[in-house]
Short mmCIF file of C-alpha atoms and ligand atoms in Angstrom, two decimals:
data_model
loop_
_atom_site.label_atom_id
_atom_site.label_comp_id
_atom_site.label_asym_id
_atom_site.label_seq_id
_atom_site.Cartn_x
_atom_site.Cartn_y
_atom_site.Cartn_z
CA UNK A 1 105.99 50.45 189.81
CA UNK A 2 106.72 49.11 193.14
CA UNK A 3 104.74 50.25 196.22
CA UNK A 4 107.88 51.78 197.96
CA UNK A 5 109.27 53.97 194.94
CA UNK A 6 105.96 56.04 195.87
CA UNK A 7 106.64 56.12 199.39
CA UNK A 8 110.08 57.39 198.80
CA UNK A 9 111.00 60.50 201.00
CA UNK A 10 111.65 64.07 200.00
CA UNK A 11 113.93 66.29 202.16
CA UNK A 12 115.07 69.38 201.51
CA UNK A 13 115.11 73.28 202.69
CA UNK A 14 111.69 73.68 200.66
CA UNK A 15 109.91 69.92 200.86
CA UNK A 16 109.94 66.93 203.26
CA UNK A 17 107.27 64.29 202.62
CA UNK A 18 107.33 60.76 202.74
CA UNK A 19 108.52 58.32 205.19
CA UNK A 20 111.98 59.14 206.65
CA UNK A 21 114.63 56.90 207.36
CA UNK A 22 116.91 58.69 210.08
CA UNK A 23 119.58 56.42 209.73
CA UNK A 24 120.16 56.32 206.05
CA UNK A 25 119.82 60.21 206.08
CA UNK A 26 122.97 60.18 207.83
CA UNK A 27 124.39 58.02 205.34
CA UNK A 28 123.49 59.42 202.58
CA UNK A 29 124.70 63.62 204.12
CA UNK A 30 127.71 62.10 205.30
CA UNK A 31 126.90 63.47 208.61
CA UNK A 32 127.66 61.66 212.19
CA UNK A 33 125.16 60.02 214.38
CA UNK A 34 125.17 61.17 218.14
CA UNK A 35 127.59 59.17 220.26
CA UNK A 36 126.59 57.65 223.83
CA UNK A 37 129.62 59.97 224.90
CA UNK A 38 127.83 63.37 223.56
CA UNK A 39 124.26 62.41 225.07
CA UNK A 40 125.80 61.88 228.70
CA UNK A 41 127.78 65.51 228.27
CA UNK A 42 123.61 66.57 227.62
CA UNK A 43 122.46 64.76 230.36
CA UNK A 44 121.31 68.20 232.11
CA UNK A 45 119.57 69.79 228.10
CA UNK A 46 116.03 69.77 227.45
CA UNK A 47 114.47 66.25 226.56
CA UNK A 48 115.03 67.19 222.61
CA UNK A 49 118.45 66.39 223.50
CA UNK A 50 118.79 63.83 225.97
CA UNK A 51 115.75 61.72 224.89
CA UNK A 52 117.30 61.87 221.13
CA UNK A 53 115.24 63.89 218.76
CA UNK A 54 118.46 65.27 218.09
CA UNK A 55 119.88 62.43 216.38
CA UNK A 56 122.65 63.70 214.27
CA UNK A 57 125.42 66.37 214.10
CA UNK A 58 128.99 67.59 212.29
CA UNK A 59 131.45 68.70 214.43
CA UNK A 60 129.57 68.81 217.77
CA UNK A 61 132.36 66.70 219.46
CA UNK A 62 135.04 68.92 218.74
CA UNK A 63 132.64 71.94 220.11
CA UNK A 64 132.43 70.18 223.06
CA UNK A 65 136.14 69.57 223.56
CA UNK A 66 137.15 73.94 222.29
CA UNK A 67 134.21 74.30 224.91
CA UNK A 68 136.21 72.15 227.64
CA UNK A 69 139.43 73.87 226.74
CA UNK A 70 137.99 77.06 227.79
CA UNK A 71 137.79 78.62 224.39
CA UNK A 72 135.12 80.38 223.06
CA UNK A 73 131.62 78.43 221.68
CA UNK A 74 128.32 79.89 220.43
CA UNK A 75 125.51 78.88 219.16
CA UNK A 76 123.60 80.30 215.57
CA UNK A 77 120.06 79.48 214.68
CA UNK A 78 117.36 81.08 212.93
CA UNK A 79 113.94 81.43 211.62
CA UNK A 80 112.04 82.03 208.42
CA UNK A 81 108.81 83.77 209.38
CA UNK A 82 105.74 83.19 207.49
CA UNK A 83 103.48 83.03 209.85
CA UNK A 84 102.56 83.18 213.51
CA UNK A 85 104.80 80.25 215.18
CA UNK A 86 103.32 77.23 216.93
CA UNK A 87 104.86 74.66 218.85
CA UNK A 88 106.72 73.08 215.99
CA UNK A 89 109.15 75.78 215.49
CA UNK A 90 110.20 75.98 218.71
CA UNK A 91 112.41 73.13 218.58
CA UNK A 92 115.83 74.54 217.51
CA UNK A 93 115.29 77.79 220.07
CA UNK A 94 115.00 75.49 222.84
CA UNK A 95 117.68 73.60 222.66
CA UNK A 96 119.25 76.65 221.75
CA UNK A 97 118.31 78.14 225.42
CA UNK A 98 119.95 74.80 226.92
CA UNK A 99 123.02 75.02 225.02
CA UNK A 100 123.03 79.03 226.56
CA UNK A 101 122.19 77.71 229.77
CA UNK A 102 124.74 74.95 230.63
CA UNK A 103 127.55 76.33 228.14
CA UNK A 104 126.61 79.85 229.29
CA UNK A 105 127.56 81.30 225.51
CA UNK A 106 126.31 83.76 223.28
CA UNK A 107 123.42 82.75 220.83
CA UNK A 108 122.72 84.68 217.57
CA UNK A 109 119.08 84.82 216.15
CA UNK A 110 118.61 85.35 212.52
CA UNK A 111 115.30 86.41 211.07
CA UNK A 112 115.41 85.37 207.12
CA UNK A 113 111.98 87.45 206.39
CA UNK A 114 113.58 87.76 202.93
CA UNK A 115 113.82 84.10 202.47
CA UNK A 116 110.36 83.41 203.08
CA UNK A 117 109.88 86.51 200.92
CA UNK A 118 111.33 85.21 197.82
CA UNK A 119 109.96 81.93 198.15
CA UNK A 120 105.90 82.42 199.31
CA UNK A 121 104.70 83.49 196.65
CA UNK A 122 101.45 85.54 198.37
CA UNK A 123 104.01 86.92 201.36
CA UNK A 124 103.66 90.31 200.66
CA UNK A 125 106.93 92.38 202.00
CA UNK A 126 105.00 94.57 204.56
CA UNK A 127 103.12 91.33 205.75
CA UNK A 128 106.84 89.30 206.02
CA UNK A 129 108.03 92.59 208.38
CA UNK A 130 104.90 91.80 210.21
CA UNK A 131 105.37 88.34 210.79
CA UNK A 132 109.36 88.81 211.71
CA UNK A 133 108.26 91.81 214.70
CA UNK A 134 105.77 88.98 215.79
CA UNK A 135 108.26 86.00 215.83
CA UNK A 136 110.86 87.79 217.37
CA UNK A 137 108.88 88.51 220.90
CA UNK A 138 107.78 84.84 220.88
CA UNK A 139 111.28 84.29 220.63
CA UNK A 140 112.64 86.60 223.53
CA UNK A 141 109.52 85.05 225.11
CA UNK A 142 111.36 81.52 225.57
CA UNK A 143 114.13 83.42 228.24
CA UNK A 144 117.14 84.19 226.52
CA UNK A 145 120.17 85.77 228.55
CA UNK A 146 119.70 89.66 227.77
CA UNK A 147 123.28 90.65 226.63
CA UNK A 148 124.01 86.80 225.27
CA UNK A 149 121.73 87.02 222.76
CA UNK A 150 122.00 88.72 219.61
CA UNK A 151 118.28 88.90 217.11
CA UNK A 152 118.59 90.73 213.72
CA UNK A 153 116.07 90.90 211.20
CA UNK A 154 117.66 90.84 207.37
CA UNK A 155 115.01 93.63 205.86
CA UNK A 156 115.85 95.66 208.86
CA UNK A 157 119.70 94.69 210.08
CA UNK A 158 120.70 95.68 206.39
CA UNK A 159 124.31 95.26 207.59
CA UNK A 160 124.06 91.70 206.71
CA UNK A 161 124.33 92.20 203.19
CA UNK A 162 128.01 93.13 203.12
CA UNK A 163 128.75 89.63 204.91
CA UNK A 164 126.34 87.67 202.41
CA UNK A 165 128.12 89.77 199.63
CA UNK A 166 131.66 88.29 200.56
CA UNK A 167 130.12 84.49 200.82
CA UNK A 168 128.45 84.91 197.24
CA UNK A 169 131.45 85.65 196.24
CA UNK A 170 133.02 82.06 196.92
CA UNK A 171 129.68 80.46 195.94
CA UNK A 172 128.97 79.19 192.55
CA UNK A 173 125.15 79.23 191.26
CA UNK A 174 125.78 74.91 190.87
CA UNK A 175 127.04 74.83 194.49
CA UNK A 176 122.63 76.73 195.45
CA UNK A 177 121.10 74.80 192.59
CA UNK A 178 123.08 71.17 193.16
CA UNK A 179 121.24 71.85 196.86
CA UNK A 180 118.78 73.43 196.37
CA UNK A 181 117.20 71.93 193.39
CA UNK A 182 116.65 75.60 192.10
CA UNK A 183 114.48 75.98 188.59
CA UNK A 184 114.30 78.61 186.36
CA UNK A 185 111.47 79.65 187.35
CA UNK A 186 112.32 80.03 190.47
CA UNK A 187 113.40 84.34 190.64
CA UNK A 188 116.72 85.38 191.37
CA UNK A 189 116.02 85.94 195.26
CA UNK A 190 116.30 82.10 195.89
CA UNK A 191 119.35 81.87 194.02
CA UNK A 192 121.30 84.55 196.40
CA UNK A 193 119.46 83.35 199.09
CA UNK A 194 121.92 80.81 200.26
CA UNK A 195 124.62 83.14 200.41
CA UNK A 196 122.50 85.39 203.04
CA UNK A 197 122.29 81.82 205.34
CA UNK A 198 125.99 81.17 204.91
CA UNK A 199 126.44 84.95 206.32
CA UNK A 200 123.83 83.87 209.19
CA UNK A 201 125.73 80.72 209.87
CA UNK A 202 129.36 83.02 209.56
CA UNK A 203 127.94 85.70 211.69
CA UNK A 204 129.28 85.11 214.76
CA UNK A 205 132.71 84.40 213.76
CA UNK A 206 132.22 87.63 211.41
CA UNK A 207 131.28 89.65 214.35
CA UNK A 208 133.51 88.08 216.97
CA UNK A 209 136.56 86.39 215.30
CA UNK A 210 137.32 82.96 214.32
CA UNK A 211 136.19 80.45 217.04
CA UNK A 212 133.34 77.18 216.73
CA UNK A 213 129.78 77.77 216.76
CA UNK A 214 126.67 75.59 216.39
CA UNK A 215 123.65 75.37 214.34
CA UNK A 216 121.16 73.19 216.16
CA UNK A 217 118.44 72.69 213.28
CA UNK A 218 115.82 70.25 211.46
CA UNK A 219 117.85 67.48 209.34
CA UNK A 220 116.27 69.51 206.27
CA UNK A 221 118.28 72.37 207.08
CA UNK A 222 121.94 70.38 206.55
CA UNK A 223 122.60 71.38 202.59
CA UNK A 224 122.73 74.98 204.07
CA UNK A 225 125.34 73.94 206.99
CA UNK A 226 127.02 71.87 204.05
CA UNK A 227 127.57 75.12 201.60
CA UNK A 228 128.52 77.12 204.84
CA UNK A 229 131.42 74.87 206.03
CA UNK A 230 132.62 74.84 202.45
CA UNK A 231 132.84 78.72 202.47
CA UNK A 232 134.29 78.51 206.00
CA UNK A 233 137.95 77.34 205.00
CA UNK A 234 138.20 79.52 202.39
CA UNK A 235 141.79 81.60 203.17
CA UNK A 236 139.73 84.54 202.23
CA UNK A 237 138.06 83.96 205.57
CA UNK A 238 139.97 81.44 207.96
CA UNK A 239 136.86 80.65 209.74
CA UNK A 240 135.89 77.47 211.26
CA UNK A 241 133.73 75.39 209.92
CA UNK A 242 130.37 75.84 211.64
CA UNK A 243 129.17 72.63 213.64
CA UNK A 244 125.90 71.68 213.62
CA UNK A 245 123.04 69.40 215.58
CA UNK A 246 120.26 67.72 213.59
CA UNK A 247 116.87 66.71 214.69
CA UNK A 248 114.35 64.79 213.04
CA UNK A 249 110.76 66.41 212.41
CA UNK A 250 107.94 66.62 214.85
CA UNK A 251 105.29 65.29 213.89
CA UNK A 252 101.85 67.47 213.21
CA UNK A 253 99.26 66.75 215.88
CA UNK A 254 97.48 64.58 212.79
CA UNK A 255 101.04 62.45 213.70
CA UNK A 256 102.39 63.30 209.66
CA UNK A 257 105.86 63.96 209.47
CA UNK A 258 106.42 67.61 209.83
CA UNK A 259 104.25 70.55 211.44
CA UNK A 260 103.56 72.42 208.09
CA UNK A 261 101.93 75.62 207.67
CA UNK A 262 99.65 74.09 204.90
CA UNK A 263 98.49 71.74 207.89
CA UNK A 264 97.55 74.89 210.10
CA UNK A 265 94.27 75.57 207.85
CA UNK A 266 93.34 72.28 209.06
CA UNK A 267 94.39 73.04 212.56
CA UNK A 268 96.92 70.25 213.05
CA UNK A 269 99.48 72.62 214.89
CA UNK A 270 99.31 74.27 218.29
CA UNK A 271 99.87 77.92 217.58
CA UNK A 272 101.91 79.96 220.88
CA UNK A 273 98.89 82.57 220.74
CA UNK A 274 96.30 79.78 221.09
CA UNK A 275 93.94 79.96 223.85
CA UNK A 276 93.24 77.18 226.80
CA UNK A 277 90.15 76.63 224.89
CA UNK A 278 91.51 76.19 221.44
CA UNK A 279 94.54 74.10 222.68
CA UNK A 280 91.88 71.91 224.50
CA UNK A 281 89.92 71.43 221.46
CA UNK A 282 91.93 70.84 218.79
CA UNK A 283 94.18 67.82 221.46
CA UNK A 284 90.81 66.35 221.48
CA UNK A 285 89.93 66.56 218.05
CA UNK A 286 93.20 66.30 216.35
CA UNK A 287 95.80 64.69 218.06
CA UNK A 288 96.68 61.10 216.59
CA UNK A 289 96.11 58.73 219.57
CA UNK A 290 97.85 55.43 219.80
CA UNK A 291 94.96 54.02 221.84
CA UNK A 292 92.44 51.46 220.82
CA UNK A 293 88.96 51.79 219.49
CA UNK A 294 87.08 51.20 222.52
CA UNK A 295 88.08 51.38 226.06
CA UNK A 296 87.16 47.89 227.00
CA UNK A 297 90.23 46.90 223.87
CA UNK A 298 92.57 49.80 225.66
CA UNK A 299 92.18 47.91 228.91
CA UNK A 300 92.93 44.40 227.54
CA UNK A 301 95.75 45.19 224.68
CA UNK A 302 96.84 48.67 225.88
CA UNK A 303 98.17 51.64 223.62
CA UNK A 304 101.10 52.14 221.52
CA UNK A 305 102.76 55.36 222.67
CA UNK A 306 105.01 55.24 219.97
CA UNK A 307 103.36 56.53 217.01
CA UNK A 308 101.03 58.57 220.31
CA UNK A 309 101.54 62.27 219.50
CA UNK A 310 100.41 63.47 222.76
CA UNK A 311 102.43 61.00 224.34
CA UNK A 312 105.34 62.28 221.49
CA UNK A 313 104.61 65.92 222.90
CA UNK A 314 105.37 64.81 226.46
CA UNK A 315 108.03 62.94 225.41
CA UNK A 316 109.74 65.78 223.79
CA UNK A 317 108.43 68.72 224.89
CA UNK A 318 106.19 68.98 227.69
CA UNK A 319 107.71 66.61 230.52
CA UNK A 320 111.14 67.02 231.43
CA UNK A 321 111.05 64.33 234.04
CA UNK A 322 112.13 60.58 233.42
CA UNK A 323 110.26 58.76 236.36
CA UNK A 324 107.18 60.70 235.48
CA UNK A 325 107.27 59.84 231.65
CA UNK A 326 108.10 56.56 232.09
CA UNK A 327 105.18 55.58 234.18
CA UNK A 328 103.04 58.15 231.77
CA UNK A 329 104.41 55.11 229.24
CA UNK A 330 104.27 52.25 230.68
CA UNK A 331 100.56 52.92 232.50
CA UNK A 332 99.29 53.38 228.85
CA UNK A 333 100.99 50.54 227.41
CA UNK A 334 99.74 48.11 229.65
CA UNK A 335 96.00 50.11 229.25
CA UNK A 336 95.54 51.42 232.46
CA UNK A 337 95.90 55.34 231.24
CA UNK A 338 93.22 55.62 228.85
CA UNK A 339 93.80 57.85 225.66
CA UNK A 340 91.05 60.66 227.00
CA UNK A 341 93.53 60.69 230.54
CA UNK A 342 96.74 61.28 228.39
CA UNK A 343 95.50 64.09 226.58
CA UNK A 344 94.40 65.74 229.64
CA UNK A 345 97.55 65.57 230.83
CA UNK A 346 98.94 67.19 227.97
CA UNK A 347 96.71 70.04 227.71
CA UNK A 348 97.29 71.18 231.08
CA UNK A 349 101.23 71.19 230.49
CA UNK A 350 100.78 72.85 227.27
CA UNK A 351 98.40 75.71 228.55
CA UNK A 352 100.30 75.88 231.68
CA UNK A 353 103.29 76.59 229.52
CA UNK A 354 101.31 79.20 226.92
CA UNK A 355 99.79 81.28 230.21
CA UNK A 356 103.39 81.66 230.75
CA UNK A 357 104.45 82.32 227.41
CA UNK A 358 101.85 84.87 226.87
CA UNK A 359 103.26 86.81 229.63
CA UNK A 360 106.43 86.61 228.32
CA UNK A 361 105.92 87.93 225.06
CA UNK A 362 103.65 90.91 226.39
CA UNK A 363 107.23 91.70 229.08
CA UNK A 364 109.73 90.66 225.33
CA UNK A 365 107.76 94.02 224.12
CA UNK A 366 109.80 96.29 226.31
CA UNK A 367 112.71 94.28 225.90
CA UNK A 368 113.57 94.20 221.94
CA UNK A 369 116.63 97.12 222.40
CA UNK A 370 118.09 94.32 224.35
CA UNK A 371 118.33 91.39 222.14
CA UNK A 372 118.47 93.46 218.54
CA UNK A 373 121.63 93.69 216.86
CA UNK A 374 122.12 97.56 215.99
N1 LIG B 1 115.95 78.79 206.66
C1 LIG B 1 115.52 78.55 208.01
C2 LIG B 1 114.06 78.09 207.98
O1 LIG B 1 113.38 78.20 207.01
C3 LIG B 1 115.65 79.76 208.89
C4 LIG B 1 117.06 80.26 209.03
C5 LIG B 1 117.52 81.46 208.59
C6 LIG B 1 118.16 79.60 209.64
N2 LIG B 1 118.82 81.61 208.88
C7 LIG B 1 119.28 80.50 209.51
C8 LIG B 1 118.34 78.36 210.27
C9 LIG B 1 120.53 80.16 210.00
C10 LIG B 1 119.61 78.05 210.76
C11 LIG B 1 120.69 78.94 210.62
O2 LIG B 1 113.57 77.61 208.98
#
């Protein structure tokens, strides 16, 4: 067997592993890559956006232009909790805020506790509850417009049933298991499942007429967006087809391709409730350097921020300024920022930004009647 048949990359809702070629993903899920012309209409989004970790979309143009026209946009994403969240899973929520901020529309949070129920098979249902209260104050944490933003929990916003009944409807058990790669083993729960994101991805346009709305969300996420926009045109319905954003995964601090919860035993993610100490300790430890094996080497041949993850981190998440990144890149390329200075420099922004995150989710506990959809 050749070496590369191994190699070859899994993506899906449930599994990504492998090596993974952005490009021919877009190929092969028919989607569209960004345009130069979208990117400068970002220009003013956080760095996921401008500096291209969202790489790939359906329909964000013509968002743009209903946006431009002065009709109504939103924007739809959610979150399967099964677990405490680290930095990884912030991704979609944040560009999510931007979208709110310069677009100034209304963003809907969905909470798929019963996903993750079905699926983990040790997720108890009180413990999946648990973990959905605790997710949803890191998420009104991150500064959403109270009044713009609308959070609902499916165990507990049981109104979301009737929507997901009317998509199941139009949904054929091939449509889940051609995308989902369903087994039968797998229990029932998965097999509805889809037809509950559908109703996420529908929701605003069920709750506030026909009109565009986007689902910024991992590349892994698209054969969920693909069953949706199918629904969409049905007559029954007369919605319109849900646009969506696509980013590629981020990698773990270890630098593998996705921040997985199987990787958090082994402390490879940055969890929001970490302390300065922990976050200090585990960039130290943990994160994949780009450097060289002794400093003397680092001076002469310099790093390769590239395949860097703290440099990664600052590059998508931590700092928002150009001139200061690039000379962050360029000083450790030509191996006058050593690897030990770069990390510094990353654990400051990071527990600058968790002191302030803390606080925010201690304030998002008085806030909840606010954001949750009654
Ligand atoms: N399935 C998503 C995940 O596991 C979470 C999710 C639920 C979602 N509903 C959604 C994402 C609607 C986008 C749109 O991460």
């Amino acid at each position: 067997m050749k070496k590369e048949a191994s190699k070859k990359s899994i993506i899906n809702p449930w599994e990504v592993s492998g090596n993974v070629n952005y490009e021919k993903l877009i190929k092969e899920f028919g989607t569209s890559k960004i345009s130069e012309d979208i990117y400068k209409k970002l220009d003013k989004c956080h760095p996921l956006l401008k500096r291209r970790i969202y790489f790939s979309h359906r329909d964000f143009d013509k968002w743009l232009e209903d946006y431009h026209k002065g009709k109504k946009v939103s924007v739809i994403t959610g979150r399967g909790p099964s677990e405490k969240m680290h930095l990884g899973h912030l991704v979609p929520f944040l560009v999510a805020k931007s979208l709110q901020e310069q677009f100034n529309c209304e963003v809907f949070i969905p909470i798929s506790d019963d996903e993750k129920f079905f699926v983990k098979k040790d997720l108890s249902y009180e413990k999946a509850l648990e973990y959905s209260k605790d997710n949803i104050l890191d998420l009104i944490a991150l500064g959403f417009k109270p009044g713009k933003t609308f959070i609902f929990q499916d165990f507990v916003y049981t109104d979301i049933y009737k929507y997901a009944a009317q998509v199941a409807k139009r949904m054929t058990y091939s449509t889940a298991k051609a995308a989902f790669g369903l087994t039968p083993e797998n229990n029932v729960g998965w097999s509805f499942y889809p037809a509950v994101q559908a109703a996420h991805i529908l929701f605003p346009q069920f709750h506030r007429g026909k009109h565009r709305s986007v689902v910024p969300v991992g590349i892994d996420q698209d054969p969920f967006i693909r069953l949706t926009r199918d629904v969409a045109s049905y007559p029954e319905f007369n919605f319109e087809k849900p646009a969506a954003l696509h980013a590629k995964f981020i990698p773990s601090l270890h630098g593998s391709v996705k921040m997985s919860s199987s990787e958090s035993a082994s402390e490879g993610v940055i969890f929001l409730s970490d302390t300065a100490k922990e976050v200090e300790k585990k960039i130290k430890k943990y994160a994949f350097s780009g450097g060289q094996a002794t400093i003397d080497e680092h001076r002469k041949h310099g790093g390769n921020p590239d395949i860097d993850v703290s440099f990664q981190y600052l590059k998508m998440l931590f700092e928002p300024d150009d001139k200061k990144l690039a000379k962050i890149e360029s000083d450790y390329r030509s191996g006058k920022l050593l690897t030990g200075e770069l990390k510094e420099i990353l654990i400051k922004k990071i527990n600058l930004f968790l002191k302030e995150h803390q606080k925010a989710r201690e304030q998002a506990k008085k806030q909840l009647d606010k954001f949750l959809v009654k």
